[in-house]
Short mmCIF file of C-alpha atoms (C1' of nucleotides) in Angstrom, two decimals:
data_model
loop_
_atom_site.label_atom_id
_atom_site.label_comp_id
_atom_site.label_asym_id
_atom_site.label_seq_id
_atom_site.Cartn_x
_atom_site.Cartn_y
_atom_site.Cartn_z
CA MET A 1 -44.71 -212.65 51.89
CA ASN A 2 -45.93 -209.84 49.94
CA PRO A 3 -46.94 -211.29 46.47
CA ASN A 4 -45.31 -208.46 44.65
CA ARG A 5 -41.92 -209.22 46.52
CA ARG A 6 -42.43 -212.99 45.93
CA PHE A 7 -42.72 -212.31 42.33
CA LYS A 8 -39.66 -210.22 42.02
CA ASP A 9 -37.62 -212.68 44.05
CA GLU A 10 -38.73 -215.57 41.96
CA ILE A 11 -37.86 -213.50 38.66
CA TYR A 12 -34.48 -212.62 39.78
CA ASP A 13 -34.01 -215.77 40.99
CA GLN A 14 -34.32 -217.15 37.43
CA PHE A 15 -32.10 -214.54 35.95
CA SER A 16 -29.46 -215.21 38.50
CA ARG A 17 -29.29 -219.08 37.03
CA ILE A 18 -27.27 -217.29 34.21
CA GLY A 19 -25.25 -215.28 36.35
CA LYS A 20 -24.44 -218.44 38.36
CA ALA A 21 -23.51 -220.41 35.31
CA VAL A 22 -21.00 -217.67 34.31
CA SER A 23 -19.65 -216.91 37.91
CA SER A 24 -17.03 -219.88 37.57
CA PRO A 25 -13.84 -219.39 35.62
CA LYS A 26 -13.80 -222.80 34.32
CA ARG A 27 -17.20 -222.64 32.98
CA LEU A 28 -16.25 -219.47 31.15
CA GLU A 29 -13.26 -221.24 29.82
CA LEU A 30 -15.64 -224.13 28.55
CA LEU A 31 -18.07 -221.46 26.88
CA ASP A 32 -15.06 -219.75 25.17
CA ILE A 33 -13.76 -223.23 23.84
CA LEU A 34 -17.47 -224.30 22.80
CA CYS A 35 -17.91 -220.70 20.91
CA GLN A 36 -15.28 -222.00 18.55
CA GLY A 37 -17.25 -225.19 17.77
CA GLU A 38 -18.82 -228.07 19.35
CA ARG A 39 -16.81 -230.43 21.17
CA THR A 40 -16.91 -233.76 23.40
CA VAL A 41 -16.65 -233.94 27.23
CA GLU A 42 -13.34 -235.54 27.01
CA ASN A 43 -11.87 -232.94 24.55
CA LEU A 44 -13.03 -230.02 26.79
CA ALA A 45 -11.48 -231.83 29.75
CA ARG A 46 -8.26 -231.96 28.03
CA GLU A 47 -8.30 -228.25 26.87
CA THR A 48 -9.18 -227.12 30.31
CA SER A 49 -7.15 -229.21 32.47
CA LEU A 50 -9.98 -230.59 34.51
CA THR A 51 -10.85 -234.19 35.32
CA VAL A 52 -13.53 -235.58 32.79
CA ALA A 53 -15.83 -235.92 35.63
CA ASN A 54 -15.53 -232.39 36.80
CA THR A 55 -15.87 -231.08 33.36
CA SER A 56 -19.05 -233.05 32.87
CA GLN A 57 -20.31 -231.54 36.08
CA HIS A 58 -19.61 -228.15 34.83
CA LEU A 59 -21.41 -228.77 31.65
CA GLN A 60 -24.62 -230.15 33.61
CA VAL A 61 -24.67 -226.59 35.26
CA LEU A 62 -24.27 -224.77 31.96
CA LYS A 63 -27.05 -227.19 30.45
CA ASN A 64 -29.22 -226.49 33.59
CA SER A 65 -28.99 -222.84 32.83
CA ARG A 66 -29.73 -223.52 29.14
CA LEU A 67 -26.37 -221.87 28.05
CA VAL A 68 -25.29 -225.12 26.30
CA GLU A 69 -27.16 -227.87 24.44
CA GLN A 70 -26.02 -231.47 24.11
CA GLU A 71 -26.58 -234.19 21.78
CA LYS A 72 -25.49 -237.76 21.98
CA LYS A 73 -23.51 -239.05 19.03
CA GLY A 74 -22.77 -242.64 19.46
CA LEU A 75 -20.46 -243.23 22.36
CA TYR A 76 -19.79 -239.50 22.65
CA VAL A 77 -21.83 -236.58 23.93
CA VAL A 78 -21.29 -233.39 21.77
CA TYR A 79 -21.97 -230.00 23.37
CA ARG A 80 -22.47 -226.71 21.71
CA PRO A 81 -23.42 -223.37 22.92
CA ALA A 82 -27.17 -222.58 22.80
CA PRO A 83 -28.23 -219.68 20.56
CA MET A 84 -27.10 -216.26 21.55
CA VAL A 85 -24.77 -217.44 24.03
CA CYS A 86 -21.81 -216.59 22.48
CA GLU A 87 -22.65 -213.08 21.68
CA PHE A 88 -23.59 -212.91 25.44
CA PHE A 89 -20.23 -214.29 26.33
CA PHE A 90 -18.57 -211.83 24.03
CA SER A 91 -20.36 -208.88 25.64
CA MET A 92 -19.36 -210.16 28.97
CA ARG A 93 -15.59 -210.51 27.97
CA LYS A 94 -15.78 -206.92 26.44
CA ILE A 95 -17.01 -205.45 29.63
CA ALA A 96 -14.37 -207.27 31.54
CA GLU A 97 -11.65 -206.15 29.31
CA ASN A 98 -12.73 -202.55 29.44
CA ARG A 99 -13.31 -202.34 32.93
CA ILE A 100 -10.90 -204.73 34.74
CA ALA A 101 -7.48 -203.42 34.52
CA GLU A 102 -6.01 -206.45 35.90
CA ILE A 103 -6.63 -208.20 32.67
CA GLU A 104 -4.38 -206.08 30.47
CA GLN A 105 -1.81 -206.57 33.23
CA ILE A 106 -1.84 -210.24 33.24
CA LYS A 107 -1.69 -210.35 29.59
CA ASN A 108 1.24 -207.98 29.45
CA ARG A 109 3.15 -209.94 32.33
CA PHE A 110 2.53 -213.28 30.34
CA LEU A 111 3.74 -211.76 26.86
CA GLU A 112 6.71 -209.86 28.38
CA GLY A 113 10.01 -210.89 26.67
CA LYS A 114 8.57 -212.90 24.13
CA LYS A 115 9.41 -211.89 20.43
CA GLY A 116 6.65 -211.03 17.97
CA MET A 117 4.24 -210.30 20.69
CA GLU A 118 4.61 -206.75 21.08
CA PRO A 119 1.44 -204.79 20.03
CA VAL A 120 1.57 -204.24 16.37
CA ASP A 121 -0.18 -201.65 14.65
CA ARG A 122 -3.32 -203.62 14.24
CA ASP A 123 -4.91 -201.76 11.44
CA ALA A 124 -1.64 -201.79 9.29
CA LEU A 125 -1.20 -205.39 9.83
CA ILE A 126 -4.96 -206.20 8.92
CA LYS A 127 -4.28 -204.30 5.70
CA ARG A 128 -1.38 -206.35 4.80
CA ILE A 129 -3.11 -209.31 5.68
CA GLN A 130 -5.91 -208.35 3.18
CA LYS A 131 -3.25 -207.38 0.46
CA GLU A 132 -1.72 -210.84 1.03
CA GLU A 133 1.53 -209.29 1.61
CA VAL A 134 1.97 -212.00 4.53
CA THR A 135 1.42 -215.61 5.14
CA ILE A 136 -1.38 -216.37 7.51
CA LEU A 137 -1.28 -219.36 9.75
CA ASP A 138 -4.13 -220.89 11.78
CA VAL A 139 -2.57 -222.80 14.44
CA ARG A 140 -5.68 -224.35 15.81
CA PRO A 141 -6.68 -227.95 15.56
CA PRO A 142 -7.92 -228.76 12.07
CA GLU A 143 -11.76 -229.28 13.08
CA GLU A 144 -11.69 -225.55 14.12
CA PHE A 145 -10.03 -224.47 10.87
CA ARG A 146 -12.69 -226.21 8.96
CA ALA A 147 -15.42 -224.90 11.06
CA GLY A 148 -14.35 -221.31 10.03
CA HIS A 149 -11.15 -219.50 9.20
CA ILE A 150 -9.72 -216.35 8.07
CA SER A 151 -10.01 -216.19 4.28
CA GLY A 152 -6.63 -216.97 2.76
CA ALA A 153 -5.23 -218.63 6.12
CA VAL A 154 -3.28 -222.07 5.85
CA SER A 155 -4.10 -224.60 8.46
CA VAL A 156 -1.02 -225.43 10.40
CA PRO A 157 -2.07 -226.97 13.93
CA LEU A 158 0.67 -226.15 16.32
CA GLN A 159 1.38 -229.65 16.96
CA GLU A 160 2.58 -230.10 13.21
CA LEU A 161 4.08 -226.74 12.98
CA GLU A 162 7.72 -228.07 13.58
CA LEU A 163 7.26 -230.61 10.87
CA MET A 164 5.92 -228.19 8.43
CA LEU A 165 8.47 -225.56 8.93
CA ALA A 166 10.39 -226.45 5.60
CA LYS A 167 7.20 -225.44 3.82
CA LEU A 168 7.07 -221.95 5.19
CA PRO A 169 8.96 -219.03 3.24
CA LYS A 170 11.82 -217.66 5.28
CA THR A 171 11.69 -214.30 3.71
CA ARG A 172 7.92 -213.33 3.61
CA GLU A 173 6.58 -212.32 7.06
CA ILE A 174 4.28 -214.84 8.56
CA VAL A 175 1.23 -213.94 10.99
CA ALA A 176 -0.18 -216.66 13.28
CA TYR A 177 -3.57 -216.56 14.95
CA CYS A 178 -5.69 -218.87 16.98
CA ARG A 179 -8.84 -218.35 19.01
CA GLY A 180 -8.32 -214.63 20.19
CA PRO A 181 -6.68 -212.95 22.76
CA TYR A 182 -6.49 -215.48 25.57
CA CYS A 183 -5.40 -218.41 23.46
CA VAL A 184 -2.02 -219.32 23.72
CA LEU A 185 -1.60 -221.55 20.75
CA SER A 186 -0.44 -218.64 18.31
CA VAL A 187 2.01 -217.29 21.16
CA GLN A 188 3.58 -220.75 21.02
CA ALA A 189 3.78 -220.84 17.23
CA VAL A 190 5.30 -217.35 17.14
CA GLU A 191 7.86 -218.03 19.72
CA LEU A 192 8.89 -221.32 17.86
CA LEU A 193 8.85 -219.58 14.31
CA ASN A 194 11.18 -216.64 15.53
CA LYS A 195 13.43 -218.87 17.29
CA LYS A 196 13.92 -220.91 14.05
CA GLY A 197 14.70 -217.63 12.22
CA TYR A 198 11.38 -216.85 10.54
CA HIS A 199 9.76 -213.37 10.71
CA ALA A 200 6.53 -213.88 12.74
CA VAL A 201 4.14 -211.75 14.57
CA ARG A 202 0.99 -212.79 16.33
CA LEU A 203 -2.59 -211.56 15.36
CA GLU A 204 -4.69 -211.14 18.67
CA GLU A 205 -7.97 -211.39 16.92
CA GLY A 206 -9.69 -214.65 16.54
CA VAL A 207 -12.24 -215.82 13.60
CA GLN A 208 -15.08 -214.40 15.78
CA ASP A 209 -13.48 -210.96 16.17
CA TRP A 210 -12.51 -211.19 12.32
CA ARG A 211 -15.93 -211.66 11.25
CA ALA A 212 -17.28 -209.02 13.71
CA MET A 213 -14.94 -206.64 12.13
CA GLY A 214 -16.93 -207.47 8.71
CA LEU A 215 -13.83 -209.17 7.28
CA PRO A 216 -14.11 -212.25 5.24
CA VAL A 217 -14.15 -215.61 6.66
CA ALA A 218 -14.20 -219.11 4.92
CA SER A 219 -15.14 -222.63 6.14
CA GLY A 220 -14.44 -226.17 5.10
CA GLU A 221 -11.20 -227.41 3.11
CA MET B 1 2.29 -224.99 36.99
CA ASN B 2 2.54 -224.58 33.29
CA PRO B 3 2.84 -220.99 32.53
CA ASN B 4 0.21 -221.41 29.72
CA ARG B 5 -2.11 -222.95 32.22
CA ARG B 6 -1.50 -220.18 34.79
CA PHE B 7 -2.09 -217.53 32.19
CA LYS B 8 -5.72 -218.94 31.38
CA ASP B 9 -6.50 -219.59 34.98
CA GLU B 10 -5.71 -215.92 35.64
CA ILE B 11 -7.41 -214.44 32.76
CA TYR B 12 -10.75 -216.50 33.35
CA ASP B 13 -10.51 -215.91 37.11
CA GLN B 14 -10.74 -212.11 36.09
CA PHE B 15 -13.74 -212.58 33.86
CA SER B 16 -15.62 -214.46 36.47
CA ARG B 17 -15.68 -211.55 38.59
CA ILE B 18 -18.15 -210.04 36.35
CA GLY B 19 -20.08 -213.35 36.52
CA LYS B 20 -19.73 -213.57 40.38
CA ALA B 21 -21.33 -210.13 40.56
CA VAL B 22 -24.59 -211.02 38.53
CA SER B 23 -24.86 -214.43 40.11
CA SER B 24 -26.87 -213.14 43.03
CA PRO B 25 -30.64 -212.35 42.47
CA LYS B 26 -30.41 -209.34 44.85
CA ARG B 27 -27.54 -207.79 42.91
CA LEU B 28 -29.30 -208.13 39.69
CA GLU B 29 -32.30 -206.49 41.17
CA LEU B 30 -30.07 -203.80 42.20
CA LEU B 31 -28.70 -203.30 38.72
CA ASP B 32 -32.06 -203.42 37.38
CA ILE B 33 -32.93 -200.41 39.39
CA LEU B 34 -29.81 -198.61 38.90
CA CYS B 35 -30.33 -198.69 35.14
CA GLN B 36 -33.29 -196.61 35.91
CA GLY B 37 -31.18 -193.89 37.21
CA GLU B 38 -28.64 -193.36 40.19
CA ARG B 39 -29.70 -194.34 43.78
CA THR B 40 -28.58 -193.85 47.33
CA VAL B 41 -27.92 -196.98 49.42
CA GLU B 42 -31.05 -196.37 51.60
CA ASN B 43 -33.37 -196.06 48.56
CA LEU B 44 -32.14 -199.07 47.09
CA ALA B 45 -32.47 -200.79 50.33
CA ARG B 46 -36.04 -199.83 50.38
CA GLU B 47 -36.82 -201.12 47.06
CA THR B 48 -35.25 -204.24 47.19
CA SER B 49 -36.41 -205.35 50.90
CA LEU B 50 -32.73 -205.57 52.06
CA THR B 51 -31.36 -204.26 55.14
CA VAL B 52 -29.19 -201.25 54.60
CA ALA B 53 -25.90 -203.14 55.65
CA ASN B 54 -26.75 -205.90 53.17
CA THR B 55 -27.69 -203.57 50.36
CA SER B 56 -24.22 -201.76 50.97
CA GLN B 57 -22.29 -205.14 51.01
CA HIS B 58 -23.96 -206.09 47.64
CA LEU B 59 -23.09 -202.70 46.23
CA GLN B 60 -19.59 -203.28 47.37
CA VAL B 61 -19.32 -206.55 45.49
CA LEU B 62 -20.72 -204.58 42.34
CA LYS B 63 -18.22 -201.94 42.68
CA ASN B 64 -15.32 -204.35 43.09
CA SER B 65 -16.19 -206.10 40.06
CA ARG B 66 -16.42 -202.50 38.37
CA LEU B 67 -20.09 -202.78 37.46
CA VAL B 68 -21.24 -199.78 39.31
CA GLU B 69 -19.53 -196.51 40.26
CA GLN B 70 -20.12 -194.55 43.52
CA GLU B 71 -20.09 -190.85 44.40
CA LYS B 72 -20.35 -189.22 47.76
CA LYS B 73 -22.93 -186.36 47.75
CA GLY B 74 -22.91 -184.90 51.41
CA LEU B 75 -24.26 -187.27 53.62
CA TYR B 76 -25.44 -189.62 50.97
CA VAL B 77 -23.45 -192.07 48.69
CA VAL B 78 -24.80 -192.34 45.19
CA TYR B 79 -24.50 -195.36 43.09
CA ARG B 80 -24.90 -195.76 39.39
CA PRO B 81 -24.04 -198.18 36.80
CA ALA B 82 -20.83 -198.07 35.06
CA PRO B 83 -20.74 -197.65 31.36
CA MET B 84 -21.91 -200.44 29.21
CA VAL B 85 -23.34 -202.47 32.18
CA CYS B 86 -27.00 -201.73 31.17
CA GLU B 87 -26.50 -203.01 28.05
CA PHE B 88 -24.93 -206.01 29.35
CA PHE B 89 -27.58 -206.62 31.96
CA PHE B 90 -30.24 -206.30 29.16
CA SER B 91 -28.53 -208.83 27.12
CA MET B 92 -28.44 -211.18 30.11
CA ARG B 93 -32.15 -210.41 30.72
CA LYS B 94 -32.81 -211.26 27.09
CA ILE B 95 -30.92 -214.53 27.12
CA ALA B 96 -32.79 -215.42 30.28
CA GLU B 97 -36.15 -214.58 28.89
CA ASN B 98 -35.58 -216.59 25.83
CA ARG B 99 -34.14 -219.53 27.14
CA ILE B 100 -35.53 -220.05 30.56
CA ALA B 101 -39.25 -221.17 30.42
CA GLU B 102 -39.88 -220.63 34.04
CA ILE B 103 -39.98 -216.84 33.70
CA GLU B 104 -42.77 -216.84 31.53
CA GLN B 105 -44.56 -219.19 33.86
CA ILE B 106 -43.79 -216.99 36.98
CA LYS B 107 -45.16 -213.92 34.92
CA ASN B 108 -48.21 -215.65 33.90
CA ARG B 109 -49.08 -216.98 37.48
CA PHE B 110 -48.38 -213.60 38.87
CA LEU B 111 -50.75 -211.77 36.33
CA GLU B 112 -53.30 -214.48 36.12
CA GLY B 113 -56.70 -213.12 37.28
CA LYS B 114 -55.73 -209.69 37.04
CA LYS B 115 -57.74 -207.38 34.54
CA GLY B 116 -55.94 -205.29 32.02
CA MET B 117 -52.89 -207.65 32.07
CA GLU B 118 -53.80 -209.76 29.25
CA PRO B 119 -51.19 -209.74 26.67
CA VAL B 120 -52.39 -207.09 24.33
CA ASP B 121 -51.62 -206.66 20.80
CA ARG B 122 -48.36 -204.74 21.52
CA ASP B 123 -47.75 -203.24 18.03
CA ALA B 124 -51.34 -201.96 18.00
CA LEU B 125 -51.02 -200.57 21.26
CA ILE B 126 -47.85 -198.73 20.41
CA LYS B 127 -49.45 -197.49 17.26
CA ARG B 128 -52.27 -196.16 19.36
CA ILE B 129 -49.88 -194.50 21.84
CA GLN B 130 -48.14 -192.84 18.95
CA LYS B 131 -51.51 -191.38 17.54
CA GLU B 132 -52.16 -190.05 21.10
CA GLU B 133 -55.37 -191.84 21.23
CA VAL B 134 -54.68 -192.79 24.80
CA THR B 135 -53.43 -191.33 27.76
CA ILE B 136 -50.23 -192.75 28.88
CA LEU B 137 -49.36 -192.73 32.72
CA ASP B 138 -45.80 -193.03 33.86
CA VAL B 139 -46.33 -194.41 37.38
CA ARG B 140 -42.63 -194.49 38.48
CA PRO B 141 -41.44 -192.13 41.30
CA PRO B 142 -40.97 -188.76 39.81
CA GLU B 143 -36.95 -188.78 39.64
CA GLU B 144 -37.45 -191.62 37.27
CA PHE B 145 -39.67 -189.69 35.17
CA ARG B 146 -37.37 -186.76 35.13
CA ALA B 147 -34.43 -188.90 34.24
CA GLY B 148 -36.22 -190.13 31.01
CA HIS B 149 -39.83 -190.90 30.16
CA ILE B 150 -41.94 -191.79 27.04
CA SER B 151 -42.73 -188.89 25.09
CA GLY B 152 -46.27 -187.67 25.76
CA ALA B 153 -46.54 -189.34 29.21
CA VAL B 154 -47.82 -187.89 32.21
CA SER B 155 -46.04 -188.59 35.54
CA VAL B 156 -48.41 -189.94 38.29
CA PRO B 157 -46.35 -191.75 40.74
CA LEU B 158 -48.41 -194.90 41.90
CA GLN B 159 -48.59 -193.42 45.47
CA GLU B 160 -50.30 -190.25 44.16
CA LEU B 161 -52.48 -192.20 41.66
CA GLU B 162 -55.37 -192.44 44.04
CA LEU B 163 -55.55 -188.68 44.60
CA MET B 164 -55.11 -187.90 41.02
CA LEU B 165 -57.86 -190.00 39.89
CA ALA B 166 -60.46 -187.13 39.49
CA LYS B 167 -58.01 -185.54 36.79
CA LEU B 168 -58.22 -188.79 34.56
CA PRO B 169 -60.60 -189.22 31.83
CA LYS B 170 -63.00 -191.86 32.45
CA THR B 171 -63.96 -192.49 28.94
CA ARG B 172 -60.43 -192.40 27.27
CA GLU B 173 -58.35 -195.55 27.36
CA ILE B 174 -55.34 -195.30 29.79
CA VAL B 175 -51.95 -197.03 29.40
CA ALA B 176 -49.77 -197.41 32.52
CA TYR B 177 -46.18 -198.30 32.21
CA CYS B 178 -43.18 -198.47 34.82
CA ARG B 179 -39.61 -199.81 34.69
CA GLY B 180 -40.25 -202.83 32.48
CA PRO B 181 -41.83 -206.41 32.47
CA TYR B 182 -40.65 -207.03 36.03
CA CYS B 183 -41.91 -204.00 37.56
CA VAL B 184 -45.17 -204.27 39.42
CA LEU B 185 -45.97 -200.45 39.79
CA SER B 186 -47.95 -200.62 36.53
CA VAL B 187 -49.74 -203.68 37.50
CA GLN B 188 -50.76 -202.08 40.58
CA ALA B 189 -51.87 -198.95 38.97
CA VAL B 190 -53.77 -200.94 36.25
CA GLU B 191 -55.46 -203.06 38.91
CA LEU B 192 -56.64 -199.85 40.89
CA LEU B 193 -57.72 -197.88 37.60
CA ASN B 194 -59.94 -200.86 36.61
CA LYS B 195 -61.35 -201.37 40.08
CA LYS B 196 -62.50 -197.64 39.96
CA GLY B 197 -64.00 -198.10 36.64
CA TYR B 198 -61.33 -196.70 34.14
CA HIS B 199 -60.26 -198.65 31.16
CA ALA B 200 -56.80 -199.19 31.88
CA VAL B 201 -54.10 -201.61 30.15
CA ARG B 202 -50.49 -202.32 31.04
CA LEU B 203 -47.61 -201.51 28.86
CA GLU B 204 -45.00 -204.12 29.51
CA GLU B 205 -41.95 -202.04 28.21
CA GLY B 206 -40.08 -199.63 30.33
CA VAL B 207 -38.26 -196.39 28.88
CA GLN B 208 -35.17 -198.51 28.03
CA ASP B 209 -37.14 -200.85 25.74
CA TRP B 210 -39.02 -197.89 24.47
CA ARG B 211 -35.63 -196.17 23.59
CA ALA B 212 -34.25 -199.60 22.33
CA MET B 213 -37.15 -199.66 19.67
CA GLY B 214 -36.26 -196.41 18.16
CA LEU B 215 -39.41 -194.67 19.76
CA PRO B 216 -39.07 -190.88 21.25
CA VAL B 217 -38.18 -190.37 24.78
CA ALA B 218 -38.03 -187.19 26.75
CA SER B 219 -36.64 -186.06 29.88
CA GLY B 220 -36.90 -183.26 32.47
CA GLU B 221 -40.19 -181.39 33.46
"C1'" DC C 1 -22.29 -262.35 26.09
"C1'" DT C 2 -17.84 -259.81 27.66
"C1'" DA C 3 -14.70 -256.05 27.37
"C1'" DT C 4 -13.92 -251.45 26.21
"C1'" DT C 5 -14.49 -246.48 26.24
"C1'" DA C 6 -17.16 -242.11 27.25
"C1'" DT C 7 -20.03 -240.06 30.00
"C1'" DT C 8 -22.57 -239.42 34.45
"C1'" DC C 9 -23.77 -240.05 39.31
"C1'" DA C 10 -23.31 -240.08 44.08
"C1'" DA C 11 -20.99 -239.16 48.57
"C1'" DG C 12 -17.85 -236.28 51.07
"C1'" DC C 13 -14.50 -232.46 52.31
"C1'" DA C 14 -12.65 -227.78 52.03
"C1'" DA C 15 -13.58 -223.23 50.63
"C1'" DT C 16 -16.67 -219.44 49.54
"C1'" DT C 17 -21.02 -216.92 50.00
"C1'" DA C 18 -25.22 -214.41 51.73
"C1'" DA C 19 -27.65 -212.54 55.31
"C1'" DT C 20 -27.55 -210.93 60.27
"C1'" DT C 21 -26.14 -208.28 63.98
"C1'" DG C 22 -23.91 -204.63 66.51
"C1'" DA C 23 -20.31 -201.48 66.43
"C1'" DA C 24 -17.73 -197.63 63.64
"C1'" DT C 25 -17.11 -193.93 60.59
"C1'" DA C 26 -18.07 -189.93 58.07
"C1'" DG C 27 -20.62 -185.91 57.03
"C1'" DT C 28 -24.22 -182.57 58.78
"C1'" DA C 29 -27.01 -179.52 61.73
"C1'" DT C 30 -27.30 -177.22 66.24
"C1'" DA D 1 -18.38 -179.35 70.89
"C1'" DT D 2 -22.99 -182.93 70.62
"C1'" DA D 3 -26.49 -185.23 68.23
"C1'" DC D 4 -28.06 -187.12 64.24
"C1'" DT D 5 -28.24 -189.71 59.74
"C1'" DA D 6 -26.35 -192.60 56.03
"C1'" DT D 7 -23.04 -195.77 55.24
"C1'" DT D 8 -19.54 -199.13 56.09
"C1'" DC D 9 -17.05 -202.51 58.64
"C1'" DA D 10 -16.34 -206.87 61.25
"C1'" DA D 11 -17.76 -211.08 63.14
"C1'" DT D 12 -20.71 -215.27 63.22
"C1'" DT D 13 -23.86 -218.63 61.11
"C1'" DA D 14 -26.02 -221.29 57.82
"C1'" DA D 15 -26.06 -222.75 53.01
"C1'" DT D 16 -23.90 -223.29 48.58
"C1'" DT D 17 -20.20 -224.69 45.53
"C1'" DG D 18 -16.00 -226.91 43.39
"C1'" DC D 19 -13.33 -230.51 43.39
"C1'" DT D 20 -12.03 -235.42 44.19
"C1'" DT D 21 -13.00 -240.22 44.09
"C1'" DG D 22 -15.02 -244.49 43.14
"C1'" DA D 23 -18.96 -246.72 41.31
"C1'" DA D 24 -22.92 -246.80 37.66
"C1'" DT D 25 -24.59 -246.32 33.01
"C1'" DA D 26 -24.89 -246.42 27.95
"C1'" DA D 27 -23.08 -247.24 23.38
"C1'" DT D 28 -19.87 -249.97 20.66
"C1'" DA D 29 -16.63 -253.48 19.07
"C1'" DG D 30 -14.97 -258.31 19.48
#
DNA sequence: CTATTATTCAAGCAATTAATTGAATAGTAT
DNA sequence: ATACTATTCAATTAATTGCTTGAATAATAG
């Protein structure tokens, strides 16, 4: 074959390794989770409703296309996204949200009929958060809160929310957030809170979006 | 199934439409070419060494994932990238170049033994270009030159290079460029020029990269 | 050493995809 | 109308991929 043609075929073949890695919905979900912080295989399997073997296979694919890195820590293998990968994932997500109308529809259908999920005036909400006029709940697992959270937020993992209810103010408005627009933890939190008589709304943005907007993020504690 | 799980599956399934679109080497090549300017199916088929039917099918896939748009112009159908798609493609290319070592190897193997292709001091070359100490040749097809080219460059499509040789200065250094690092037009141009006794080198960057570096780009003429 | 746990490997099946071929459609020119 | 050209459609084949299952490996604890 023509060497020029061969060169191009070889080059685009290499590029397509990245594309193949992100052509599977489950691998995208894995990447999304990994962008919140490193995880073990088992943890990822639980989050994605995959078998452990299947999760491991998907992670091998991601590793072979250099999108994730792994590190053995004792009995566990911890995976984390490679540099630049999260930015790439977000640009892909953004293009999907902007150009694929079905995504908005799926979101609306899912949130339909749920209280506190109506699209709020985002900028107004963010202003109130900044002025500390509301209580902000980070309902993700505690490791994720530690890895980075919205400044001023309180860590109340969804699982513990019911037990912690007593400590929350009934009069003050509550804003719950989790990993971003496709994470349902905050949806469940807001549902529960409203059922119990609190005034709660959901913030769609996750920590990444928050940071990307230039707003303050804290970590640790 | 659990409605939360269903929601996630549906969402990531939509995201994966973008990934599936860019998981094929040929579709990536098509996108790369389209980012240089709109094209007809036939033209794309010729550039990619695909059959017309096959090209059309790939373009349908890209259209269904909303990465390209089409417009019927008389007998022809003209395709062009959708908004944000080229930025996305470039970020994908960048991640591939940075993380997949094979790409550099393939490039080196291809350029090995060719004169004028040795990696030059890029910044020094760009300075000389800006100071107009060298002649810059844009060896892409004329439509692409018209759609946008490096300021000060002269359009000499590769096909016409041999005929235009007489008009080129033998003493002054010549810099040839085309679509970017994976376009071989400039490689062929530099090879020909050096064989004929000119002093020619290749600029790896394409117009997009040039613009991205904040350097002046012109169009028309 | 043995048992336990986390992860990976290997084989097999069902579903999806890329490329090929030949036919169909839609504009244009005569 | 008829001929011609660019593009798309439809059917087929070969190759690839995702998931499941059960076994293998590796680190740790008793």
